[in-house]
Amino acid sequence: MDIKINSTNGNGKAPTNGTVGHPPDSTLPSNLPCSSYRQPLKQPLADMSLVGWSRLVSMMFFSVPGDFNLTLLDHLLAEPGLNLIGCCNELNAGYAADGYARARGVGACVVTFTVGGLSVLNAIAGAYSENLPELRCFQTITCYQAVVNNLEDAHEQIDTAISTALKESKPVYISISCNLPAIPHPTFSREPVPFSLNPKVSNQRGLEAAVEATLTILSKAVKPVMVGGPKIRVAKAKSAFVELAGTSGYPVAVMPSAKGLVPENLPHFIGTYWGAVSTAFCAEIVESADAYIFAGPIFNDYSSVGYSLLLKKEKAIIVEPDRVIVANGPAFGCVYMKDFLQALAKRIKKNTTAYENYRRIFVPHGQPLESAPKEPLRVNILFKHIQNLLSGNTAVIAETGDSWFNCQKLKLPEGCGYEFQMQYGSIGWSVGATLGYAQAATDKRVIACIGDGSFQVTAQDVSTMIRCGQNTIIFLINNGGYTIEVEIHDGPYNVIKNWNYTGLVDAIHNDEGNCWTAKVTCEEELKDAIETATGPKHDCLCFIEVIVHKDDTSKELLEWGSRVSAANSRLPNPQ
């Protein structure tokens, strides 16, 4: 099946599918003057709102049809620059737009009014927490709302919504009345001006003052370090961060939610800083430093391991996307991260002391114990083999749960993608996100690590992956329940009904499209499955169910769970 549902045919016209395709002739309201829809240069509202999108990086919409968006979907299908991916439910459509935005910079989903909007709410909240720009039909957790009930101001409202999503890197809400998409209007040009956003420019005096204040702190430091955070993405400051890392000589770590944003082949890269569950020897270097630059951090209960980080404010330079806070001193507003890091790189003095200390204490990681023949598969053996799959042509999607910790330990080759939802932690996110990311990053094979409990939430859109011809490898880790919740607070509610997961995916496949499944219980079977997935079935969606013991978890989850549990049960602050 063609993965582009509305790809154009040879004559440049979008094909129809027997049900929907080119927009039908509309019956126009009798109170509209004839001149408003006879002029050849005018076009319908739907086309005006979408042609601009076709000139942006987003070339796909994820959707679920409903009574109020059908005409809009007709116009989407007819626009040569756009492709429409139908999803099984609105939640998955939102997750797919999230995953697409991570790979291409911006994503969108189109759902019907109220029932569709309420269903996609959870995905919007997750995108908002992760600073991802998406266009969705829901209002409460968006940075701009456009409610289009008439044609006169539709152009302005939609343009403002799209530009705001791009500028703020947050979702926006666009609601279009169901009777408007097919109606032309004089303000809708056939050739709209492409979107062009003014670059953000720092206040020069504030920038200079922030650099001076930072250099004052760093010049007194003996063993400073750098830590990259997730807001590097929204600040578009990856290159500037790498430049500063090269000129400073400081050890470079990343917060867990920034894994994949900073190249791990940097000469002074020391791993993930995640408090008590950091990469070996990383926390010791960061927390013993006498100055640390945090670029775009987010400190919450998850990223701080139950608020247990051993950091001191007076040692920290916090670089936000639009301001810099220097130790206990002043905050410098209207100073953008990219400008600040670049300016600092030009003046900073090289200091390799902390990295030399790291080299002195570093001991290479050991390998998991060898498996006995036909021994039940262990999780650390699984991830040893996943590590061997990674290259610059792959990307890893890690579901909420123990995959957070096991995937965090993977060493990413140059160019290897990596995504997980740290701030929001919604189980089931990875299925839709895998669908969207794979549609966007067509040059990579996606490797998704998903727990059984999470998969039960959003399993349906494996069918959309098959329909789109994706060749993702899904490792379904079946350990019989919500393992991450067990380590925070155990109870009978963390045990779930076991499914025949390969049987379910085989039923979804139904001999239509390319899909291959396997169930493995030992290392020998895992090796055979991976060999098949990367060999004769490399063009297929490969679903590998991995059976592991219910108590087989990473040591990091055990530590993290106990600390988060303690934070969750702390006494309330006195009023």
Coordinates of C-alpha atoms in Angstrom, one line a residue:
M1 CA 0.0 0.0 0.0
D2 CA 1.2 3.5 -0.9
I3 CA 2.5 5.1 2.3
K4 CA 1.4 8.6 1.0
I5 CA -2.3 8.4 1.2
N6 CA -2.7 11.5 -1.1
S7 CA 0.4 11.4 -3.2
T8 CA 0.0 13.0 -6.6
N9 CA -0.3 11.0 -9.8
G10 CA 1.5 11.7 -13.0
N11 CA -0.7 14.6 -14.1
G12 CA -0.1 16.5 -10.8
K13 CA -3.7 16.0 -9.5
A14 CA -4.4 14.4 -6.2
P15 CA -6.1 11.1 -6.6
T16 CA -9.5 10.3 -5.2
N17 CA -10.2 7.2 -3.1
G18 CA -13.8 6.6 -4.1
T19 CA -15.1 8.3 -1.0
V20 CA -13.2 11.5 -0.4
G21 CA -10.7 13.3 -2.6
H22 CA -11.1 16.5 -4.5
P23 CA -13.5 18.9 -2.6
P24 CA -17.0 18.6 -3.9
D25 CA -18.9 21.5 -5.3
S26 CA -20.3 23.4 -2.4
T27 CA -23.7 24.9 -2.1
L28 CA -22.9 28.4 -1.1
P29 CA -25.0 30.5 1.2
S30 CA -27.6 32.6 -0.6
N31 CA -26.6 35.8 1.2
L32 CA -23.1 35.8 -0.2
P33 CA -22.6 38.2 -3.2
C34 CA -21.7 36.4 -6.4
S35 CA -18.5 38.4 -6.8
S36 CA -17.2 36.8 -3.6
Y37 CA -16.8 33.4 -5.2
R38 CA -16.5 34.0 -9.0
Q39 CA -13.1 35.6 -9.1
P40 CA -10.5 33.1 -10.4
L41 CA -7.8 34.1 -8.0
K42 CA -9.8 33.5 -4.9
Q43 CA -9.6 30.2 -3.1
P44 CA -11.5 28.4 -0.3
L45 CA -10.6 29.0 3.3
A46 CA -9.3 25.4 3.7
D47 CA -6.9 25.8 0.8
M48 CA -5.6 29.2 2.1
S49 CA -4.9 27.7 5.6
L50 CA -3.1 24.7 4.2
V51 CA -1.0 26.0 1.3
G52 CA 1.1 27.9 3.8
W53 CA 1.7 24.7 5.7
S54 CA 2.8 22.9 2.5
R55 CA 5.7 25.4 2.3
L56 CA 6.8 24.6 5.8
V57 CA 8.6 21.6 7.1
S58 CA 5.4 19.9 8.0
M59 CA 4.1 17.9 5.0
M60 CA 1.8 15.5 6.9
F61 CA -1.3 15.8 9.0
F62 CA -2.5 13.0 11.3
S63 CA -6.3 12.8 11.6
V64 CA -9.4 11.1 12.6
P65 CA -12.6 12.0 10.6
G66 CA -15.7 13.4 12.3
D67 CA -18.8 15.2 11.3
F68 CA -17.3 18.6 11.6
N69 CA -14.0 18.2 9.8
L70 CA -14.9 16.1 6.7
T71 CA -14.9 19.0 4.3
L72 CA -11.6 20.2 5.7
L73 CA -10.2 16.7 5.2
D74 CA -11.4 16.8 1.5
H75 CA -9.3 19.9 0.9
L76 CA -6.3 18.3 2.7
L77 CA -6.4 15.3 0.4
A78 CA -6.6 17.6 -2.6
E79 CA -3.6 19.7 -1.7
P80 CA -0.5 18.3 -3.5
G81 CA 1.9 19.5 -0.9
L82 CA 0.3 17.8 2.0
N83 CA -0.2 14.1 3.0
L84 CA -3.0 12.9 5.3
I85 CA -2.3 10.0 7.7
G86 CA -5.5 8.5 9.1
C87 CA -5.1 7.2 12.7
C88 CA -7.2 4.8 14.8
N89 CA -8.1 7.4 17.5
E90 CA -7.4 11.0 18.3
L91 CA -5.0 10.3 21.2
N92 CA -2.7 8.4 18.8
A93 CA -3.1 11.1 16.2
G94 CA -1.8 13.6 18.8
Y95 CA 1.1 11.4 19.8
A96 CA 1.9 10.9 16.1
A97 CA 2.0 14.7 15.5
D98 CA 4.3 14.8 18.6
G99 CA 6.7 12.3 17.2
Y100 CA 6.6 13.9 13.7
A101 CA 7.5 17.3 15.3
R102 CA 10.5 15.8 17.1
A103 CA 11.9 14.7 13.7
R104 CA 10.8 17.6 11.5
G105 CA 10.4 20.5 13.8
V106 CA 6.6 20.9 13.5
G107 CA 3.6 18.6 13.4
A108 CA -0.2 18.8 13.1
C109 CA -3.3 16.8 13.7
V110 CA -6.9 17.4 12.6
V111 CA -9.8 16.2 14.7
T112 CA -13.4 16.9 15.0
F113 CA -15.0 19.4 17.4
T114 CA -15.5 18.5 21.0
V115 CA -15.4 14.7 21.0
G116 CA -12.2 14.6 19.0
G117 CA -10.7 17.6 20.8
L118 CA -11.3 16.1 24.2
S119 CA -9.8 12.8 23.1
V120 CA -6.6 14.5 21.9
L121 CA -6.2 16.6 25.1
N122 CA -3.7 14.3 26.8
A123 CA -1.4 14.4 23.8
I124 CA -1.6 18.2 23.6
A125 CA -0.6 18.5 27.2
G126 CA 2.4 16.3 26.6
A127 CA 3.5 18.3 23.6
Y128 CA 3.1 21.5 25.6
S129 CA 5.3 20.2 28.4
E130 CA 8.0 19.1 25.8
N131 CA 8.0 22.4 23.9
L132 CA 6.8 21.0 20.6
P133 CA 4.9 23.1 18.0
E134 CA 1.7 21.4 16.8
L135 CA -1.5 22.7 15.4
R136 CA -4.5 21.0 17.0
C137 CA -8.2 21.7 17.6
F138 CA -8.2 22.2 21.3
Q139 CA -7.9 25.3 23.5
T140 CA -7.0 25.1 27.1
I141 CA -3.3 24.2 27.0
T142 CA -2.2 26.1 23.9
C143 CA -0.3 29.3 23.4
Y144 CA -2.7 30.9 20.9
Q145 CA -6.4 30.3 20.0
A146 CA -7.9 31.0 16.6
V147 CA -11.7 30.5 16.4
V148 CA -12.7 31.1 12.8
N149 CA -16.5 31.7 12.5
N150 CA -16.4 34.1 9.6
L151 CA -14.3 34.6 6.5
E152 CA -13.3 38.3 7.0
D153 CA -10.6 37.7 9.6
A154 CA -9.8 34.0 8.8
H155 CA -6.6 34.7 7.0
E156 CA -5.2 36.9 9.8
Q157 CA -6.2 34.5 12.5
I158 CA -4.8 31.4 10.9
D159 CA -1.5 33.1 9.9
T160 CA -1.1 34.4 13.4
A161 CA -1.8 30.9 14.9
I162 CA 0.8 29.2 12.6
S163 CA 3.5 31.8 13.2
T164 CA 2.8 31.7 17.0
A165 CA 3.2 27.9 17.0
L166 CA 6.6 28.3 15.3
K167 CA 7.8 31.1 17.4
E168 CA 6.8 29.7 20.8
S169 CA 7.3 26.0 19.9
K170 CA 4.0 25.2 21.6
P171 CA 0.7 23.9 20.4
V172 CA -1.9 26.3 19.1
Y173 CA -5.7 25.9 18.8
I174 CA -7.5 26.4 15.4
S175 CA -11.2 25.9 15.3
I176 CA -12.9 26.3 11.9
S177 CA -16.7 26.2 11.5
C178 CA -17.7 23.2 9.5
N179 CA -19.6 25.3 6.8
L180 CA -16.6 27.5 5.9
P181 CA -13.7 25.4 4.5
A182 CA -15.0 25.2 0.9
I183 CA -16.0 28.9 0.5
P184 CA -13.7 31.3 -1.4
H185 CA -12.9 34.8 -0.2
P186 CA -11.0 37.8 -1.7
T187 CA -8.4 37.7 1.0
F188 CA -7.3 34.1 0.1
S189 CA -4.6 34.3 -2.6
R190 CA -3.6 31.4 -4.8
E191 CA 0.0 32.2 -4.0
P192 CA 0.3 33.2 -0.4
V193 CA 3.5 34.8 0.9
P194 CA 5.7 32.0 2.5
F195 CA 6.0 32.2 6.2
S196 CA 9.1 34.1 7.4
L197 CA 9.7 34.6 11.1
N198 CA 11.9 37.4 12.3
P199 CA 15.0 36.0 14.1
K200 CA 15.1 36.6 17.8
V201 CA 17.8 39.1 18.7
S202 CA 19.3 39.5 22.1
N203 CA 19.5 42.8 23.9
Q204 CA 23.2 43.6 23.2
R205 CA 24.0 45.3 26.5
G206 CA 22.2 42.5 28.4
L207 CA 24.1 39.9 26.5
E208 CA 27.4 41.6 27.2
A209 CA 26.6 41.9 30.9
A210 CA 25.5 38.3 31.1
V211 CA 28.8 37.1 29.5
E212 CA 30.8 39.3 31.9
A213 CA 29.0 38.0 35.0
T214 CA 29.4 34.4 33.8
L215 CA 33.1 34.9 33.1
T216 CA 33.6 36.3 36.6
I217 CA 32.2 33.1 38.1
L218 CA 34.1 30.8 35.7
S219 CA 37.4 32.5 36.1
K220 CA 37.4 31.6 39.8
A221 CA 36.4 28.0 39.2
V222 CA 39.0 25.2 39.3
K223 CA 36.8 22.4 37.8
P224 CA 33.8 23.7 36.0
V225 CA 31.4 21.5 33.9
M226 CA 28.7 21.9 31.3
V227 CA 25.3 20.1 31.3
G228 CA 22.8 20.2 28.4
G229 CA 19.1 20.3 29.0
P230 CA 16.0 19.6 26.9
K231 CA 15.3 23.3 26.1
I232 CA 18.3 23.3 23.8
R233 CA 15.9 22.0 21.3
V234 CA 13.4 24.9 21.5
A235 CA 16.2 27.4 21.7
K236 CA 17.8 25.9 18.5
A237 CA 21.1 26.1 20.3
K238 CA 22.6 22.7 19.7
S239 CA 25.4 24.0 17.5
A240 CA 26.2 26.8 19.9
F241 CA 26.3 24.3 22.8
V242 CA 28.7 22.1 20.9
E243 CA 30.9 25.1 20.0
L244 CA 31.2 26.1 23.6
A245 CA 32.0 22.5 24.7
G246 CA 34.9 22.5 22.2
T247 CA 36.4 25.8 23.2
S248 CA 35.9 25.4 27.0
G249 CA 37.4 22.0 27.5
Y250 CA 34.9 21.3 30.2
P251 CA 33.3 17.8 30.7
V252 CA 30.0 17.7 28.9
A253 CA 27.0 15.8 30.4
V254 CA 23.3 15.8 29.4
M255 CA 20.2 15.7 31.5
P256 CA 18.1 12.6 30.7
S257 CA 15.6 14.4 28.6
A258 CA 18.3 16.0 26.5
K259 CA 19.8 12.6 25.4
G260 CA 20.1 12.7 21.6
L261 CA 20.3 16.5 21.5
V262 CA 24.0 16.6 22.2
P263 CA 26.4 14.4 20.2
E264 CA 27.8 11.6 22.3
N265 CA 31.0 11.5 20.3
L266 CA 32.2 14.9 21.7
P267 CA 35.8 14.5 23.1
H268 CA 34.8 15.4 26.6
F269 CA 31.3 13.8 26.8
I270 CA 30.9 12.0 30.1
G271 CA 27.2 10.7 29.9
T272 CA 23.9 11.4 31.5
Y273 CA 23.6 13.5 34.7
W274 CA 20.5 12.2 36.5
G275 CA 21.4 12.5 40.1
A276 CA 21.7 9.1 41.8
V277 CA 20.9 7.2 38.6
S278 CA 23.5 9.0 36.4
T279 CA 25.9 7.4 34.1
A280 CA 28.7 5.9 36.1
F281 CA 31.1 8.6 37.4
C282 CA 29.1 11.4 35.8
A283 CA 27.2 12.6 38.9
E284 CA 30.5 12.6 40.9
I285 CA 32.1 15.0 38.5
V286 CA 29.1 17.3 38.1
E287 CA 28.2 17.6 41.7
S288 CA 31.8 18.1 42.9
A289 CA 32.3 20.9 40.4
D290 CA 32.8 24.4 41.7
A291 CA 30.8 25.9 38.8
Y292 CA 28.3 24.4 36.3
I293 CA 26.7 25.7 33.2
F294 CA 23.2 24.3 32.7
A295 CA 21.9 25.1 29.2
G296 CA 18.1 24.7 29.0
P297 CA 17.4 22.5 32.1
I298 CA 14.1 21.3 33.5
F299 CA 14.2 20.3 37.2
N300 CA 11.2 18.3 38.3
D301 CA 10.5 15.3 40.4
Y302 CA 11.4 12.9 37.6
S303 CA 14.6 14.6 36.3
S304 CA 15.8 15.4 39.9
V305 CA 15.1 11.8 41.2
G306 CA 12.7 13.0 43.8
Y307 CA 14.4 16.4 44.2
S308 CA 17.6 14.7 45.4
L309 CA 20.2 16.5 43.2
L310 CA 23.3 17.7 45.1
L311 CA 23.6 21.1 43.4
K312 CA 24.1 24.5 44.8
K313 CA 22.5 27.6 43.3
E314 CA 25.6 29.8 44.0
K315 CA 27.6 27.6 41.6
A316 CA 25.1 27.5 38.8
I317 CA 24.8 29.5 35.6
I318 CA 21.3 28.6 34.3
V319 CA 20.9 29.4 30.6
E320 CA 17.2 29.5 29.6
P321 CA 16.0 30.0 26.0
D322 CA 15.5 33.7 26.6
R323 CA 17.4 34.7 29.8
V324 CA 20.5 33.8 31.9
I325 CA 20.6 33.5 35.7
V326 CA 24.1 33.7 37.1
A327 CA 24.5 32.1 40.5
N328 CA 22.8 34.1 43.3
G329 CA 23.3 37.3 41.3
P330 CA 21.1 39.0 38.7
A331 CA 19.0 37.5 35.9
F332 CA 19.6 38.9 32.4
G333 CA 16.4 39.0 30.3
C334 CA 16.1 39.2 26.5
V335 CA 19.3 37.2 26.2
Y336 CA 18.8 34.2 23.9
M337 CA 20.6 31.0 24.6
K338 CA 22.2 30.6 21.2
D339 CA 23.6 34.2 21.3
F340 CA 24.9 33.7 24.8
L341 CA 26.6 30.4 24.2
Q342 CA 28.2 31.7 21.1
A343 CA 29.4 34.9 22.7
L344 CA 30.7 33.0 25.7
A345 CA 32.6 30.6 23.5
K346 CA 34.6 33.5 22.0
R347 CA 35.9 34.6 25.4
I348 CA 36.0 31.6 27.6
K349 CA 39.4 30.2 28.8
K350 CA 40.0 26.5 28.3
N351 CA 40.0 24.4 31.5
T352 CA 40.3 20.7 31.3
T353 CA 40.8 20.0 35.0
A354 CA 37.4 18.4 35.7
Y355 CA 37.7 16.2 32.6
E356 CA 41.1 15.1 33.7
N357 CA 39.6 14.2 37.1
Y358 CA 37.0 12.2 35.3
R359 CA 39.6 10.3 33.3
R360 CA 41.4 9.4 36.5
I361 CA 38.4 7.8 38.2
F362 CA 36.7 6.3 35.1
V363 CA 36.3 2.5 34.9
P364 CA 34.8 1.1 31.7
H365 CA 31.4 -0.5 31.9
G366 CA 31.2 -4.3 32.3
Q367 CA 29.3 -6.7 30.2
P368 CA 26.2 -8.6 31.4
L369 CA 26.8 -12.2 32.4
E370 CA 26.7 -14.7 29.5
S371 CA 23.5 -16.6 29.2
A372 CA 23.4 -20.3 29.7
P373 CA 21.8 -22.2 26.8
K374 CA 18.1 -21.6 26.6
E375 CA 18.2 -19.5 29.8
P376 CA 15.2 -17.3 30.2
L377 CA 16.0 -13.9 28.6
R378 CA 17.2 -11.1 30.8
V379 CA 16.6 -7.4 30.1
N380 CA 20.3 -6.5 30.1
I381 CA 20.9 -9.2 27.4
L382 CA 18.1 -7.6 25.3
F383 CA 19.7 -4.2 25.5
K384 CA 23.1 -5.5 24.7
H385 CA 21.7 -6.7 21.4
I386 CA 19.8 -3.4 20.8
Q387 CA 23.0 -1.5 21.3
N388 CA 24.5 -3.5 18.4
L389 CA 21.6 -2.5 16.2
L390 CA 22.3 1.2 16.5
S391 CA 23.9 3.3 13.8
G392 CA 23.5 6.8 12.2
N393 CA 20.6 5.3 10.2
T394 CA 18.5 4.4 13.2
A395 CA 16.5 6.2 15.9
V396 CA 15.4 5.0 19.3
I397 CA 12.0 5.7 20.8
A398 CA 11.8 4.8 24.5
E399 CA 8.4 4.3 26.2
T400 CA 7.7 5.5 29.8
G401 CA 8.9 2.8 32.2
D402 CA 12.0 0.8 32.6
S403 CA 12.9 1.5 29.0
W404 CA 13.7 5.1 30.1
F405 CA 16.6 3.7 32.1
N406 CA 17.8 1.0 29.8
C407 CA 17.7 3.2 26.7
Q408 CA 19.4 6.0 28.6
K409 CA 22.5 3.7 28.9
L410 CA 22.7 3.1 25.2
K411 CA 25.6 4.7 23.5
L412 CA 24.3 6.6 20.5
P413 CA 26.4 6.6 17.3
E414 CA 26.8 9.9 15.5
G415 CA 23.5 10.7 13.7
C416 CA 21.4 8.2 15.7
G417 CA 18.1 9.7 16.8
Y418 CA 16.7 9.4 20.3
E419 CA 13.3 10.5 21.8
F420 CA 11.3 9.9 24.9
Q421 CA 8.7 11.9 26.8
M422 CA 10.4 12.8 30.1
Q423 CA 8.4 15.8 31.4
Y424 CA 4.9 14.3 30.9
G425 CA 5.5 10.6 31.1
S426 CA 2.3 9.4 29.6
I427 CA 2.2 5.7 29.1
G428 CA 1.3 4.7 25.6
W429 CA 2.9 7.8 24.1
S430 CA 5.5 5.8 22.2
V431 CA 3.2 4.0 19.8
G432 CA 1.8 7.1 18.2
A433 CA 5.2 8.9 18.5
T434 CA 6.8 6.0 16.7
L435 CA 4.2 6.3 13.9
G436 CA 4.8 10.0 13.5
Y437 CA 8.6 10.0 13.9
A438 CA 9.0 7.2 11.3
Q439 CA 6.8 9.2 8.8
A440 CA 9.1 12.2 9.3
A441 CA 12.5 10.6 9.5
T442 CA 12.3 8.4 6.4
D443 CA 16.1 8.1 6.3
K444 CA 16.2 6.2 9.6
R445 CA 14.9 2.9 10.9
V446 CA 13.1 3.4 14.1
I447 CA 13.7 1.0 17.0
A448 CA 10.9 1.3 19.6
C449 CA 11.2 -0.2 23.1
I450 CA 7.7 -0.5 24.6
G451 CA 6.4 -2.1 27.8
D452 CA 3.3 -4.3 27.7
G453 CA 1.2 -2.0 30.0
S454 CA 1.9 1.0 27.8
F455 CA 1.2 -0.9 24.6
Q456 CA -2.2 -1.8 25.8
V457 CA -3.2 1.9 25.9
T458 CA -2.5 2.7 22.2
A459 CA -1.9 -0.6 20.4
Q460 CA -4.4 0.2 17.6
D461 CA -2.1 2.3 15.5
V462 CA 0.3 -0.5 14.7
S463 CA -2.3 -0.9 11.9
T464 CA -1.5 2.6 10.6
M465 CA 2.2 1.8 10.7
I466 CA 1.5 -1.3 8.5
R467 CA -0.8 0.7 6.2
C468 CA 2.0 3.3 5.7
G469 CA 4.6 0.7 4.9
Q470 CA 6.9 1.5 7.8
N471 CA 9.8 -0.8 8.7
T472 CA 10.1 0.0 12.4
I473 CA 11.3 -2.7 14.8
I474 CA 9.2 -2.8 17.9
F475 CA 10.5 -4.6 20.9
L476 CA 7.5 -5.3 23.1
I477 CA 8.9 -6.0 26.6
N478 CA 6.4 -8.3 28.3
N479 CA 6.9 -8.5 32.0
G480 CA 3.3 -8.7 33.1
G481 CA 2.5 -5.3 34.4
Y482 CA 3.3 -1.6 35.2
T483 CA 6.9 -2.2 36.4
I484 CA 7.8 1.4 36.9
E485 CA 4.7 1.9 39.1
V486 CA 5.6 -1.2 41.1
E487 CA 8.9 0.4 42.1
I488 CA 7.2 3.6 43.1
H489 CA 4.3 2.0 45.0
D490 CA 3.3 -1.6 44.5
G491 CA -0.3 -2.9 44.6
P492 CA -2.5 -5.4 42.8
Y493 CA -3.6 -2.7 40.3
N494 CA -0.1 -2.9 38.8
V495 CA -0.8 -6.3 37.4
I496 CA -2.4 -6.4 34.0
K497 CA -4.2 -9.1 31.9
N498 CA -1.6 -10.7 29.6
W499 CA -2.3 -10.5 25.9
N500 CA -1.1 -12.7 23.0
Y501 CA 0.7 -9.6 21.6
T502 CA 2.1 -11.3 18.5
G503 CA -1.3 -12.8 17.9
L504 CA -2.9 -9.4 18.2
V505 CA -0.5 -7.8 15.7
D506 CA -0.9 -10.8 13.3
A507 CA -4.7 -10.1 13.5
I508 CA -4.2 -6.4 12.8
H509 CA -1.9 -7.3 9.9
N510 CA -4.5 -9.6 8.4
D511 CA -2.2 -10.4 5.5
E512 CA -2.4 -6.8 4.2
G513 CA 0.9 -5.0 4.0
N514 CA 4.3 -6.0 5.3
C515 CA 4.5 -7.2 8.9
W516 CA 6.4 -9.9 10.6
T517 CA 6.1 -11.0 14.3
A518 CA 8.2 -13.2 16.6
K519 CA 8.0 -14.2 20.3
V520 CA 11.3 -14.8 22.1
T521 CA 12.0 -16.2 25.5
C522 CA 15.8 -16.7 25.4
E523 CA 18.9 -15.2 23.8
E524 CA 19.1 -17.7 21.0
E525 CA 15.6 -16.8 19.9
L526 CA 16.4 -13.1 20.2
K527 CA 19.4 -13.4 18.0
D528 CA 17.4 -15.3 15.3
A529 CA 14.7 -12.7 15.5
I530 CA 17.1 -9.7 15.1
E531 CA 18.9 -11.5 12.3
T532 CA 15.6 -11.9 10.5
A533 CA 14.4 -8.3 11.2
T534 CA 17.6 -6.9 9.8
G535 CA 17.9 -9.4 6.9
P536 CA 15.0 -10.8 4.9
K537 CA 12.4 -8.7 6.8
H538 CA 14.3 -5.4 6.7
D539 CA 11.5 -3.8 4.7
C540 CA 8.8 -5.0 7.1
L541 CA 7.3 -3.7 10.3
C542 CA 8.9 -6.1 12.7
F543 CA 7.2 -6.8 16.0
I544 CA 9.3 -8.8 18.5
E545 CA 7.6 -9.8 21.8
V546 CA 10.2 -10.3 24.5
I547 CA 9.2 -12.4 27.5
V548 CA 11.1 -11.4 30.7
H549 CA 10.6 -12.0 34.4
K550 CA 8.3 -9.5 36.2
D551 CA 11.1 -8.5 38.6
D552 CA 13.8 -8.1 35.9
T553 CA 14.4 -4.3 36.1
S554 CA 17.4 -2.0 35.8
K555 CA 19.2 -1.1 39.0
E556 CA 18.5 2.6 38.0
L557 CA 14.8 2.0 38.2
L558 CA 15.1 0.5 41.7
E559 CA 17.0 3.5 42.9
W560 CA 14.9 6.1 41.1
G561 CA 11.6 4.5 42.2
S562 CA 12.5 4.5 45.9
R563 CA 13.5 8.1 45.8
V564 CA 10.4 9.3 43.8
S565 CA 8.3 7.3 46.3
A566 CA 9.9 9.1 49.2
A567 CA 9.3 12.4 47.5
N568 CA 5.6 11.5 46.8
S569 CA 5.0 10.6 50.5
R570 CA 6.8 13.6 52.1
L571 CA 4.9 15.7 54.6
P572 CA 3.1 18.7 53.2
N573 CA 4.6 22.1 53.7
P574 CA 3.1 24.0 56.7
Q575 CA 0.6 26.6 55.8

